XYZ file of C-alpha atoms in Angstrom:
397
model
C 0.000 0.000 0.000
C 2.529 1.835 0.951
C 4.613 1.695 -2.237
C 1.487 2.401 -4.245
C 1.252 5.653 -2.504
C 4.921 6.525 -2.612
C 4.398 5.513 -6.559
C 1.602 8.700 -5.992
C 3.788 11.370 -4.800
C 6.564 10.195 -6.923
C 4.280 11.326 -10.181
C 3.973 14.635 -8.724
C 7.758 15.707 -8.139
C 10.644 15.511 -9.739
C 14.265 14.901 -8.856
C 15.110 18.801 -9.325
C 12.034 20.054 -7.102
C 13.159 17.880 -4.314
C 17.300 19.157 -4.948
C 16.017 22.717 -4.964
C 13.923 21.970 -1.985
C 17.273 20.592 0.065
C 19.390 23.041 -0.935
C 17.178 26.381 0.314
C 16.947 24.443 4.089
C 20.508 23.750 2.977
C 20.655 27.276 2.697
C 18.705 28.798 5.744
C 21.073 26.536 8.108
C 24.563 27.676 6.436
C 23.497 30.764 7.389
C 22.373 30.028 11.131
C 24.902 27.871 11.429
C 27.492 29.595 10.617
C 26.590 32.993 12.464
C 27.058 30.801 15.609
C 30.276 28.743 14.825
C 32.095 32.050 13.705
C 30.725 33.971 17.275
C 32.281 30.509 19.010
C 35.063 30.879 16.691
C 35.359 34.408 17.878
C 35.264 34.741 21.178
C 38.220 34.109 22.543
C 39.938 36.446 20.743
C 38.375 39.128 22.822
C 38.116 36.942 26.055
C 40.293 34.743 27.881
C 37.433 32.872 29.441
C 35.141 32.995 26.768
C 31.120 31.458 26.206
C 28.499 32.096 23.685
C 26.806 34.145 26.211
C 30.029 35.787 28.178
C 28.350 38.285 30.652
C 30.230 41.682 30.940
C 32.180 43.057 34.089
C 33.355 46.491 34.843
C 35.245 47.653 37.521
C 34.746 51.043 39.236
C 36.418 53.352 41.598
C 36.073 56.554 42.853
C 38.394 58.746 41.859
C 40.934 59.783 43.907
C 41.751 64.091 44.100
C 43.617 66.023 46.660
C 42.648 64.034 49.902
C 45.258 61.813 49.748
C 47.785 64.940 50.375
C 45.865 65.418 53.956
C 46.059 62.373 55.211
C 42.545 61.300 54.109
C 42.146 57.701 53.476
C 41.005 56.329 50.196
C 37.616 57.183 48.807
C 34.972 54.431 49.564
C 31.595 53.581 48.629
C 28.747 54.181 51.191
C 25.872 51.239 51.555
C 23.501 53.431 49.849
C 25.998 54.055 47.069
C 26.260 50.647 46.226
C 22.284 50.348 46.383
C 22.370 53.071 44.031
C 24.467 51.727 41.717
C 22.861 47.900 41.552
C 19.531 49.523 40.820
C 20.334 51.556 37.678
C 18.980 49.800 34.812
C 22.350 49.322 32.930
C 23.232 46.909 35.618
C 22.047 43.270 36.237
C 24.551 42.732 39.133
C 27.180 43.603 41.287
C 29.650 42.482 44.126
C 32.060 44.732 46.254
C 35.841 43.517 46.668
C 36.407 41.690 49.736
C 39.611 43.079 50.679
C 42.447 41.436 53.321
C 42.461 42.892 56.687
C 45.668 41.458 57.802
C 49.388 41.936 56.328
C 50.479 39.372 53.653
C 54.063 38.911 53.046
C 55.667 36.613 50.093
C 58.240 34.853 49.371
C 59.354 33.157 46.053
C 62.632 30.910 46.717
C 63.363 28.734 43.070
C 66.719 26.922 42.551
C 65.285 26.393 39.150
C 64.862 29.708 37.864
C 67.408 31.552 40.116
C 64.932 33.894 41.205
C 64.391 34.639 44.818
C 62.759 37.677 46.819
C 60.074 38.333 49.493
C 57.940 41.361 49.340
C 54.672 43.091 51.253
C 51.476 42.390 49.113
C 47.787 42.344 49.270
C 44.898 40.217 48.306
C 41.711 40.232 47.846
C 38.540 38.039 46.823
C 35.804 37.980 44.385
C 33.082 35.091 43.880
C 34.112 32.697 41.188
C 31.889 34.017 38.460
C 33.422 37.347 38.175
C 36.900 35.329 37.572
C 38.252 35.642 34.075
C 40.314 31.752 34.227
C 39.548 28.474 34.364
C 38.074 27.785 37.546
C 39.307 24.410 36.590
C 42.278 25.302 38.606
C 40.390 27.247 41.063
C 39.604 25.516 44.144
C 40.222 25.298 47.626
C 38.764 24.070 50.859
C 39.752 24.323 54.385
C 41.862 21.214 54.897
C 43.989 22.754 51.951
C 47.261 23.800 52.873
C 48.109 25.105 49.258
C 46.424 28.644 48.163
C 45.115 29.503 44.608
C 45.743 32.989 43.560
C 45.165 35.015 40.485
C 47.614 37.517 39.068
C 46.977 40.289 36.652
C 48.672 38.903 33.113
C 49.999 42.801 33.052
C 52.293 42.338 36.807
C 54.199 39.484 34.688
C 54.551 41.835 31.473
C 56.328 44.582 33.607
C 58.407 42.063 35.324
C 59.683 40.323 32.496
C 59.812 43.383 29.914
C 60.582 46.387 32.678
C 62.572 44.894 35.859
C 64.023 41.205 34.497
C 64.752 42.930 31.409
C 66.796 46.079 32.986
C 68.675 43.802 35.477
C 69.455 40.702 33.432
C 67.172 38.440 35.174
C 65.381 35.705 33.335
C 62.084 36.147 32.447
C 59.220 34.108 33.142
C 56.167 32.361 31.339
C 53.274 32.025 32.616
C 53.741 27.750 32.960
C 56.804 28.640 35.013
C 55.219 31.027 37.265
C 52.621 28.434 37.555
C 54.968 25.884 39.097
C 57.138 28.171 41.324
C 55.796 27.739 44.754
C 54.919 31.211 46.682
C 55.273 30.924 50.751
C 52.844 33.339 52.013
C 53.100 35.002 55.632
C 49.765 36.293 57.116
C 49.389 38.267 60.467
C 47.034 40.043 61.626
C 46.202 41.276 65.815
C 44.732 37.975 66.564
C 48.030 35.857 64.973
C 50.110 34.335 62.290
C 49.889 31.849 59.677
C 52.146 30.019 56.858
C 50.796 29.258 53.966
C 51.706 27.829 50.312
C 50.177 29.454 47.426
C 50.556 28.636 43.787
C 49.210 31.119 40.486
C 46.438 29.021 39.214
C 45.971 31.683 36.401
C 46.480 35.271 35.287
C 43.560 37.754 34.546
C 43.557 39.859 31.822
C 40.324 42.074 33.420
C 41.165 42.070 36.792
C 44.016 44.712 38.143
C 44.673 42.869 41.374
C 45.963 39.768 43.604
C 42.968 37.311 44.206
C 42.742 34.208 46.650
C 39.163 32.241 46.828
C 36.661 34.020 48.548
C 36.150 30.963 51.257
C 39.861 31.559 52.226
C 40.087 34.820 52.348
C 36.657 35.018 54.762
C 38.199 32.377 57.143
C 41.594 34.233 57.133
C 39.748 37.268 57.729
C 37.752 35.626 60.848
C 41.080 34.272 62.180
C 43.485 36.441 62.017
C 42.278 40.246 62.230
C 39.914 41.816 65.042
C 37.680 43.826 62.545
C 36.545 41.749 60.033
C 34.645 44.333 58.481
C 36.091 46.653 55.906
C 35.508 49.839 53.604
C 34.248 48.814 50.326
C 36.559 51.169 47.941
C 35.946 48.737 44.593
C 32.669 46.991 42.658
C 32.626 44.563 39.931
C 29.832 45.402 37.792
C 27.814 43.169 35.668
C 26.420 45.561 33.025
C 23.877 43.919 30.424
C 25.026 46.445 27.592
C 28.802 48.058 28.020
C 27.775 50.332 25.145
C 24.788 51.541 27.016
C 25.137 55.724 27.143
C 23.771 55.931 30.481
C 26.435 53.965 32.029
C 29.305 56.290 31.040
C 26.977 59.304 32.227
C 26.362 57.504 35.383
C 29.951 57.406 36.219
C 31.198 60.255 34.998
C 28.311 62.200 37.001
C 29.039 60.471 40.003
C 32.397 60.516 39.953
C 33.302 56.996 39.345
C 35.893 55.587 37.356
C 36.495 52.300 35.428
C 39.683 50.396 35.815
C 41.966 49.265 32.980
C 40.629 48.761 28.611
C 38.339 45.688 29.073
C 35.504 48.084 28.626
C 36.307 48.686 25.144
C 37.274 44.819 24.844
C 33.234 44.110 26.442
C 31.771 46.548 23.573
C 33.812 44.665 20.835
C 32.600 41.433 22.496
C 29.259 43.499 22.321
C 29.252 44.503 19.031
C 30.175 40.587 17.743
C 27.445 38.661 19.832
C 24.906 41.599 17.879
C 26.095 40.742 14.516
C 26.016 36.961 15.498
C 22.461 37.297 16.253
C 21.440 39.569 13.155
C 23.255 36.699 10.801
C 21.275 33.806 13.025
C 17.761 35.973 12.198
C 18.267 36.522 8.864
C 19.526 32.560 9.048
C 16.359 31.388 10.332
C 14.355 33.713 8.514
C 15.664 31.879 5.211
C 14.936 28.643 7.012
C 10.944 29.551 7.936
C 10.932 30.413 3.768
C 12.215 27.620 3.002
C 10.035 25.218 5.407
C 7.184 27.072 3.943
C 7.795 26.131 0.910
C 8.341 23.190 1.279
C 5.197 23.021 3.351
C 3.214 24.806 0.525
C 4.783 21.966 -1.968
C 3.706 19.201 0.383
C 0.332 20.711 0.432
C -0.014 20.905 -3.183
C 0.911 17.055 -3.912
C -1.633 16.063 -1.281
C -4.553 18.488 -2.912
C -3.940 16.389 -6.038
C -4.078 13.225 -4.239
C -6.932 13.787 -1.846
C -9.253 11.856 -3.471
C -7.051 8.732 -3.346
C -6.630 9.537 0.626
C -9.956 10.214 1.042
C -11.098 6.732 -0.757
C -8.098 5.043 1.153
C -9.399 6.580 4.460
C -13.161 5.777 3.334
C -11.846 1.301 3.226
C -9.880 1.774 6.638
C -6.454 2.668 6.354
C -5.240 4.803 9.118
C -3.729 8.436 8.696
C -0.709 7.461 9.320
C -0.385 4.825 6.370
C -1.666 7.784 4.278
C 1.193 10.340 5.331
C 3.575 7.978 5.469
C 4.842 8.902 1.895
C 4.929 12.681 2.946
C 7.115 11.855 5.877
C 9.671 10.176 3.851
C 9.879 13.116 1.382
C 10.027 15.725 4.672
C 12.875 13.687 6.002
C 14.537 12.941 2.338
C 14.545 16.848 2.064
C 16.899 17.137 5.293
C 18.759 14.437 5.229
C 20.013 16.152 2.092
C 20.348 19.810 3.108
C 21.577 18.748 7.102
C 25.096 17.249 6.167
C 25.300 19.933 2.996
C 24.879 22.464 5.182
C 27.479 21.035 7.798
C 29.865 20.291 4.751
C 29.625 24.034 3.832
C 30.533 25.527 7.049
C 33.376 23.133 7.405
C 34.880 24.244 4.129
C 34.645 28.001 5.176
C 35.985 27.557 8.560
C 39.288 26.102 7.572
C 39.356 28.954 4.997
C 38.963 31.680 8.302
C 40.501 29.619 11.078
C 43.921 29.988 8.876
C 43.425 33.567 9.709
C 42.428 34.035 13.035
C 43.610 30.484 14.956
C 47.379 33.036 15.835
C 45.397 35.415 17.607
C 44.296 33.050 20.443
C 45.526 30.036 21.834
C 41.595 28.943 22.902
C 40.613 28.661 19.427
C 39.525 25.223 18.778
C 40.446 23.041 15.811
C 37.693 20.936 15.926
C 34.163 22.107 15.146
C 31.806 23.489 17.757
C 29.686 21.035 19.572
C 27.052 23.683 19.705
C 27.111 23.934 16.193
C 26.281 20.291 15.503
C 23.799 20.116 18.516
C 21.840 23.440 17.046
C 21.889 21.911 13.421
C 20.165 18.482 14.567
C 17.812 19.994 17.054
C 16.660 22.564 14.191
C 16.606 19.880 11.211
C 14.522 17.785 13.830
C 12.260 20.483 14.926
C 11.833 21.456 11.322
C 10.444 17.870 10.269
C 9.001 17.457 13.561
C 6.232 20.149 12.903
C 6.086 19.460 9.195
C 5.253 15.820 9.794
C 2.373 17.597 12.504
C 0.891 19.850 10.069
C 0.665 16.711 6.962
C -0.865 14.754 9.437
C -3.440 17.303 10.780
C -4.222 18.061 7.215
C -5.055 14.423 5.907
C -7.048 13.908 8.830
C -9.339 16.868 8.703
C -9.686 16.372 4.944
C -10.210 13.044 5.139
């Protein structure tokens, strides 16, 4: 029965209707497909710790005028400040710099590198999410003797191209700072502690010394009789780094943003919107083309509906009768899917040539959001086609 009706459909289309018909899917997916894989492809260019949906962080200050010069301590944000600031529309969230309240000294001994010194520093602590690394590295709990802690990627730039460089010291990678172990001296009114800390990775956002938040709350507790401190830094979350009222805000206020990764956040801006304008106009092409198709579909079953109405009439089931239709649906995409995956394959090894030396994160291999996206779509797509036939016979029927 079922061949009889394929035999049906077969009369009605031809080889070429059914090509054209794969390649505009084939079509509407390059393009959606490839507005995400090149965004994926993309990213890390601008970001070190990069996702499709990387959230944007800005650091402010207050700025800092002639009250240093009396003895005045460094400006700080009031309570109702940072209330201020976290309800302004521009921002989706914030978190204030938990800041050491007990002296840190370190010490870097390695027989390897030749490179020894001890020197007064500071830390401080963010939660994880604001971190710029991979938190893969980025743990600690407290039966841990050994401390995480986060550099800015600029401190080993200046020590390697300023100071090493002037004094004929070696300089340092990153991997090698990574092994050298860092003896860290904390003492505060209520005691002293030894501990070993180790750079589990270098922020390119982030102007300061960071330890995990957990640690640097228990240190706190432990070693210093006022646990509470001044909050004189925020991390911002800001759902649009181009946004006009965010520069007025600050400059209004008084507030200042630390270091260039605001213009790095409105290039990362600017790419996720022209990711998103080529995925539209990607799955606009696609809904064309599925209509279409649909519209095609239709039309072969408006000639046949006599024969499905007589077939329906001596008992066969809808599903017998759309069977036929299914197998075209899915014929269609199991044409255009693979095309379409074949296509952006060739163009990314055309682009990746190009771009794969300005990041070290860029993948080789394709995105696994890519794929995932291109099946889910392609099975969406004949999911609600197969729907609509069937809804069709069976109300004209």
């Amino acid at each position: 029965m079922n061949k009889l009706l394929w035999k049906l459909v077969r009369l009605q289309i031809s080889p070429w209707q059914l090509a054209g018909f794969a390649l505009a899917n084939g079509l509407g997916l390059v393009v959606v497909l490839f507005g995400i894989q090149f965004y994926e492809d993309c990213a890390p260019i601008f970001t070190a710790n990069d996702s499709f949906m990387k959230e944007q962080y800005v650091v402010v200050t207050k700025e800092v005028g002639l009250n240093g010069l009396t003895g005045k301590s460094t400006p700080t944000f009031s309570e109702q400040e940072i209330a201020d600031i976290a309800s302004q529309p521009f921002v989706d969230e914030l978190s204030p710099f938990t800041a050491a309240n007990f002296s840190v000294v370190a010490s870097i001994s390695s027989t390897t590198t030749g490179v020894g010194f001890q020197t007064e520093m500071f830390l401080e602590a963010l939660p994880d999410k604001y971190l710029d690394i991979n938190l893969n590295t980025w743990h600690w709990d407290k039966n841990q003797e050994q401390v995480p802690i986060v550099i800015p990627r600029n401190y080993l730039n200046l020590y390697n191209f300023g100071f090493a460089a002037g004094r004929g010291l070696p300089a340092l990678s990153e991997q090698v700072i990574s092994m050298i172990p860092i003896r860290l001296f904390l003492s505060g009114e209520n005691g002293a502690i030894i501990k070993e800390g180790r750079v589990a990775g270098f922020s390119n956002r982030l102007n300061t010394i960071l330890v995990p938040l957990p640690f640097l709350k228990i240190a706190n507790d432990s070693l210093a009789k006022h646990t509470q401190t001044a909050t004189t830094r925020l991390c911002i979350n800001v759902n649009n780094p181009t946004d006009a009222r965010l520069a007025t805000y600050l400059s209004d206020h008084g507030y200042r943003t630390e270091g260039t990764s605001g213009d790095t956040s409105k290039i990362a801006f600017f790419l996720r919107i022209i990711a998103f304008i080529v995925v539209a106009i990607g799955l606009a092409i696609c809904a064309l083309a599925f209509f279409v198709m649909l519209l095609s579909v239709f039309l072969l079953l408006h000639k046949n509906m006599e024969k499905a109405r007589t077939l329906r009439l001596i008992g066969y089931k809808v599903y017998y009768i759309c069977l036929p239709y299914y197998a075209l649906i899915i014929a269609i995409y199991t044409i255009s899917l693979p095309l379409s995956l074949f296509v952006i394959k060739s163009v990314r090894e055309y682009y990746l040539a190009y771009i794969s030396s300005m990041s070290e994160h860029i993948s080789i291999e394709m995105a696994n959001t890519t794929i995932v996206i291109a099946f889910l779509l392609s099975i969406s797509i004949c999911s609600l086609a197969a729907l609509i036939v069937w809804n069709k016979v069976r109300n004209n029927t």
